[in-house]
Amino acid sequence: MTKQKYIYKKLFIFLHNTYCIFYIIILFKMINKNTLNKSALVSIDNTQWFENSNLNELYVNEGELAAKMTKEAVDMCKQQGMMIINVFDNHPEWHVLFSSNYKNKKPYDSISYDEVSNWNDDQIWDRAWFSLQELQDYLKEAWQETLRPDHCIENTQWAELMSPLKKTDFDYHIPKWEKVVNSWYSGFDHTELESLLKSKDIQNVILTWVATDYCVWQTAFDAMDKWYDVYVINEAVRGVAENTTNKMLELFDNRWIRCITLTELSKLLSQ
């Protein structure tokens, strides 16, 4: 190797290392005393139906622990005057994706446009608040969906916060899935979340939730796409299935969604 090439190589290594160090410093200073008023903690679906093992059918493993750790994160952030937001499923009982609205369907059965295009009105129970035409129009766009058991129905225990979380822990409560015909999983889809964050000039979003491999990854990705800096509290999140949860966590890293511990959050808040 010539002397000139050797010098260039050393210079490249120096600049590369300097850039890495600079980038790491920037990451760890993005949430600090100067930007706390531009940060918000957003809790996604920390509700009884997903986190209370006694309700069973859609229970997320260790959901109670996710709620407990979310409470710790909430208390930390409230002490610093940070805005705290609860985003939660709040479904009408006659939702288009509830299997109980169909005469020959069970939870987790699939339903597709090809199938319902040949249906008549007799396939849907009279209690449903959607018509066959609305179902067909919906599935013409979505093409296929998986039906769910009734869950998180508005004005029931199912949609309430999981203990030890309380309504008074939050500054704002934002429902999602309120319409009869929709399947919006993200906390940003057809909710007031984005307008609220914009009105408060929020730049950093700290997320806690269930479930990583459903509503939450979509919320996290939407937040990144909307140019928020996104932080995930490791101890305060849980997923439905291990393989899909691990895949989502991998994708978080690729999308610069930063997973931190409660200890790291505490240090960031105390800077």
Coordinates of C-alpha atoms in Angstrom, one line a residue:
M1 CA 0.0 0.0 0.0
T2 CA 1.4 3.4 -1.0
K3 CA 1.8 6.1 1.6
Q4 CA -1.0 8.2 0.0
K5 CA -3.5 5.3 0.1
Y6 CA -2.5 4.6 3.7
I7 CA -3.3 8.2 4.6
Y8 CA -6.6 8.1 2.8
K9 CA -7.6 4.9 4.6
K10 CA -6.7 6.4 8.0
L11 CA -8.7 9.5 7.2
F12 CA -11.7 7.5 6.1
I13 CA -11.7 5.5 9.4
F14 CA -11.3 8.7 11.4
L15 CA -14.2 10.4 9.7
H16 CA -16.4 7.3 9.9
N17 CA -15.8 6.9 13.6
T18 CA -16.3 10.6 14.3
Y19 CA -19.6 10.5 12.4
C20 CA -20.8 7.4 14.4
I21 CA -19.9 9.1 17.7
F22 CA -21.7 12.3 16.6
Y23 CA -24.8 10.4 15.6
I24 CA -25.0 8.5 18.9
I25 CA -24.7 11.8 20.8
I26 CA -27.5 13.3 18.8
L27 CA -29.7 10.2 19.4
F28 CA -29.3 10.4 23.2
K29 CA -29.9 14.1 23.3
M30 CA -33.1 14.2 21.3
I31 CA -35.2 13.8 24.5
N32 CA -33.9 16.2 27.2
K33 CA -34.9 19.0 29.4
N34 CA -35.0 21.4 26.4
T35 CA -37.4 19.2 24.3
L36 CA -39.7 17.7 27.0
N37 CA -42.4 20.1 26.0
K38 CA -42.2 18.7 22.5
S39 CA -42.6 15.0 23.7
A40 CA -45.7 12.9 24.4
L41 CA -46.2 9.4 25.8
V42 CA -48.8 7.5 23.8
S43 CA -50.3 4.3 25.3
I44 CA -51.9 2.0 22.7
D45 CA -54.7 -0.5 23.7
N46 CA -53.7 -1.0 27.4
T47 CA -57.3 -2.3 27.9
Q48 CA -58.9 -5.0 29.9
W49 CA -59.8 -7.2 26.9
F50 CA -56.1 -7.6 25.8
E51 CA -54.5 -7.5 29.3
N52 CA -56.9 -9.2 31.7
S53 CA -56.3 -13.0 31.6
N54 CA -59.8 -13.6 33.0
L55 CA -61.3 -12.3 29.7
N56 CA -59.2 -14.8 27.9
E57 CA -60.0 -14.9 24.2
L58 CA -57.8 -12.1 22.9
Y59 CA -55.6 -12.0 26.0
V60 CA -52.0 -11.0 25.1
N61 CA -49.5 -13.0 27.2
E62 CA -48.0 -10.9 30.1
G63 CA -50.5 -8.2 29.2
E64 CA -50.8 -7.3 32.9
L65 CA -47.1 -6.6 33.1
A66 CA -47.3 -4.3 30.0
A67 CA -49.9 -2.3 31.9
K68 CA -47.8 -2.2 35.0
M69 CA -44.7 -1.0 33.2
T70 CA -46.8 1.5 31.2
K71 CA -47.9 2.9 34.6
E72 CA -44.3 3.3 35.6
A73 CA -43.5 5.1 32.4
V74 CA -46.5 7.3 32.7
D75 CA -45.6 8.3 36.2
M76 CA -42.0 9.2 35.1
C77 CA -43.2 11.3 32.2
K78 CA -45.9 13.1 34.2
Q79 CA -43.4 14.2 36.7
Q80 CA -41.6 16.0 33.9
G81 CA -44.9 17.6 32.7
M82 CA -45.1 15.5 29.5
M83 CA -48.4 15.1 27.7
I84 CA -49.8 11.6 28.2
I85 CA -52.3 10.1 25.7
N86 CA -54.5 7.0 25.8
V87 CA -55.4 5.5 22.4
F88 CA -57.8 2.6 22.7
D89 CA -60.1 0.3 20.7
N90 CA -63.7 1.3 21.2
H91 CA -65.9 -0.8 18.9
P92 CA -69.6 -0.7 18.2
E93 CA -71.2 -4.1 19.0
W94 CA -72.3 -4.5 15.4
H95 CA -68.9 -4.2 13.8
V96 CA -68.3 -5.6 10.3
L97 CA -65.4 -7.7 11.5
F98 CA -67.2 -9.3 14.5
S99 CA -68.0 -12.9 13.6
S100 CA -71.2 -12.8 15.7
N101 CA -72.8 -10.6 13.1
Y102 CA -72.7 -13.5 10.5
K103 CA -74.9 -16.6 10.6
N104 CA -72.3 -19.1 9.4
K105 CA -69.0 -17.6 10.7
K106 CA -66.8 -18.2 13.7
P107 CA -64.0 -16.1 15.2
Y108 CA -60.8 -16.2 13.1
D109 CA -62.7 -17.4 10.0
S110 CA -61.7 -15.4 6.9
I111 CA -64.1 -13.4 4.8
S112 CA -63.4 -12.2 1.3
Y113 CA -64.9 -10.2 -1.5
D114 CA -65.2 -13.3 -3.7
E115 CA -67.2 -15.0 -1.0
V116 CA -69.6 -12.2 -0.1
S117 CA -70.2 -11.1 -3.8
N118 CA -72.4 -14.1 -4.1
W119 CA -74.2 -13.7 -0.7
N120 CA -77.7 -12.6 -0.1
D121 CA -79.0 -10.7 3.0
D122 CA -79.8 -13.9 4.8
Q123 CA -76.1 -14.4 5.6
I124 CA -76.0 -11.5 8.0
W125 CA -77.9 -11.3 11.3
D126 CA -80.6 -8.6 11.5
R127 CA -78.7 -7.1 14.5
A128 CA -75.8 -6.0 12.3
W129 CA -75.7 -2.2 11.6
F130 CA -74.2 -2.6 8.2
S131 CA -75.8 -3.8 4.9
L132 CA -74.7 -6.5 2.6
Q133 CA -73.8 -3.7 0.1
E134 CA -71.6 -1.9 2.6
L135 CA -69.9 -5.2 3.4
Q136 CA -69.3 -5.9 -0.3
D137 CA -68.0 -2.4 -0.9
Y138 CA -65.6 -2.7 2.1
L139 CA -64.2 -6.0 1.0
K140 CA -63.9 -4.9 -2.6
E141 CA -61.2 -2.6 -1.3
A142 CA -59.8 -4.8 1.6
W143 CA -60.3 -8.0 -0.4
Q144 CA -60.0 -10.3 2.6
E145 CA -60.2 -10.0 6.3
T146 CA -60.1 -12.2 9.4
L147 CA -63.1 -12.1 11.6
R148 CA -62.7 -11.5 15.4
P149 CA -64.7 -12.3 18.5
D150 CA -66.6 -9.4 20.0
H151 CA -64.1 -7.3 21.9
C152 CA -63.5 -3.8 23.4
I153 CA -67.1 -2.9 22.9
E154 CA -67.9 0.7 23.8
N155 CA -69.2 1.4 27.3
T156 CA -68.2 -2.0 28.6
Q157 CA -65.5 -3.3 31.0
W158 CA -63.7 -4.7 28.0
A159 CA -62.8 -1.2 26.7
E160 CA -61.6 0.1 30.1
L161 CA -58.0 0.6 31.1
M162 CA -56.1 -2.3 32.7
S163 CA -55.1 -1.8 36.3
P164 CA -53.0 -0.1 37.6
L165 CA -53.7 2.4 34.9
K166 CA -56.5 4.9 35.6
K167 CA -58.3 7.5 33.4
T168 CA -56.7 10.3 35.5
D169 CA -53.3 9.1 34.4
F170 CA -53.9 10.5 31.0
D171 CA -54.4 14.0 29.6
Y172 CA -56.3 12.8 26.5
H173 CA -58.3 9.7 25.6
I174 CA -58.6 8.9 21.9
P175 CA -60.8 6.1 20.7
K176 CA -60.3 4.2 17.4
W177 CA -62.4 1.7 15.4
E178 CA -65.5 3.6 16.3
K179 CA -67.2 3.2 12.9
V180 CA -69.1 0.0 12.1
V181 CA -67.4 -0.5 8.7
N182 CA -63.6 -0.2 9.1
S183 CA -60.5 -2.0 10.1
W184 CA -58.1 0.8 11.1
Y185 CA -55.4 -0.6 13.4
S186 CA -53.1 2.4 13.6
G187 CA -53.6 5.0 16.3
F188 CA -53.4 7.6 13.6
D189 CA -56.0 6.2 11.2
H190 CA -59.2 8.3 11.3
T191 CA -58.5 9.5 14.9
E192 CA -57.7 12.8 16.5
L193 CA -54.1 11.7 17.4
E194 CA -52.2 13.5 14.7
S195 CA -54.1 16.8 15.0
L196 CA -53.6 16.7 18.7
L197 CA -49.8 16.1 18.4
K198 CA -49.6 18.9 15.8
S199 CA -51.5 21.3 17.9
K200 CA -49.1 20.8 20.7
D201 CA -46.0 20.9 18.4
I202 CA -45.0 17.4 19.5
Q203 CA -41.8 16.1 17.9
N204 CA -40.9 13.0 20.0
V205 CA -43.4 10.2 20.6
I206 CA -42.8 7.6 23.3
L207 CA -44.9 4.4 22.8
T208 CA -46.2 1.7 25.2
W209 CA -48.7 -0.9 24.1
V210 CA -50.2 -4.2 23.1
A211 CA -49.9 -5.7 20.7
T212 CA -46.6 -5.3 18.9
D213 CA -47.5 -7.4 15.9
Y214 CA -51.0 -5.7 15.3
C215 CA -52.1 -2.2 16.1
V216 CA -48.8 -1.0 17.5
W217 CA -46.4 -1.6 14.7
Q218 CA -48.8 0.3 12.4
T219 CA -48.9 3.2 14.9
A220 CA -45.1 3.2 15.2
F221 CA -44.5 3.1 11.4
D222 CA -47.2 5.8 10.8
A223 CA -45.5 8.0 13.4
M224 CA -42.1 7.6 11.6
D225 CA -43.8 8.3 8.3
K226 CA -45.2 11.5 9.8
W227 CA -41.6 12.6 10.8
Y228 CA -41.9 12.0 14.5
D229 CA -39.0 10.6 16.4
V230 CA -40.3 7.4 17.9
Y231 CA -39.2 5.7 21.1
V232 CA -40.5 2.3 22.4
I233 CA -40.3 1.3 26.1
N234 CA -39.1 -2.4 26.0
E235 CA -40.7 -3.4 29.3
A236 CA -44.1 -1.8 28.5
V237 CA -44.8 -3.7 25.2
R238 CA -46.1 -7.1 24.5
G239 CA -47.0 -9.0 21.3
V240 CA -49.4 -11.8 20.3
A241 CA -47.0 -14.3 18.7
E242 CA -43.2 -14.5 19.3
N243 CA -42.2 -14.9 15.7
T244 CA -44.2 -11.9 14.4
T245 CA -43.3 -9.8 17.4
N246 CA -39.6 -10.4 16.9
K247 CA -40.0 -9.6 13.2
M248 CA -41.6 -6.3 14.1
L249 CA -38.8 -5.4 16.5
E250 CA -36.3 -6.1 13.7
L251 CA -38.2 -3.8 11.4
F252 CA -38.3 -1.1 14.1
D253 CA -34.5 -1.1 14.2
N254 CA -34.4 -0.8 10.4
R255 CA -36.8 2.1 10.5
W256 CA -34.9 4.0 13.3
I257 CA -37.6 3.4 15.8
R258 CA -35.5 3.3 19.0
C259 CA -36.3 0.7 21.7
I260 CA -35.2 1.8 25.2
T261 CA -35.6 0.5 28.7
L262 CA -37.3 2.3 31.6
T263 CA -33.9 2.9 33.1
E264 CA -32.7 4.6 29.9
L265 CA -35.9 6.6 29.8
S266 CA -35.3 7.8 33.4
K267 CA -31.8 8.9 32.5
L268 CA -32.9 10.7 29.4
L269 CA -35.6 12.5 31.5
S270 CA -33.1 13.5 34.2
Q271 CA -30.6 15.1 31.8

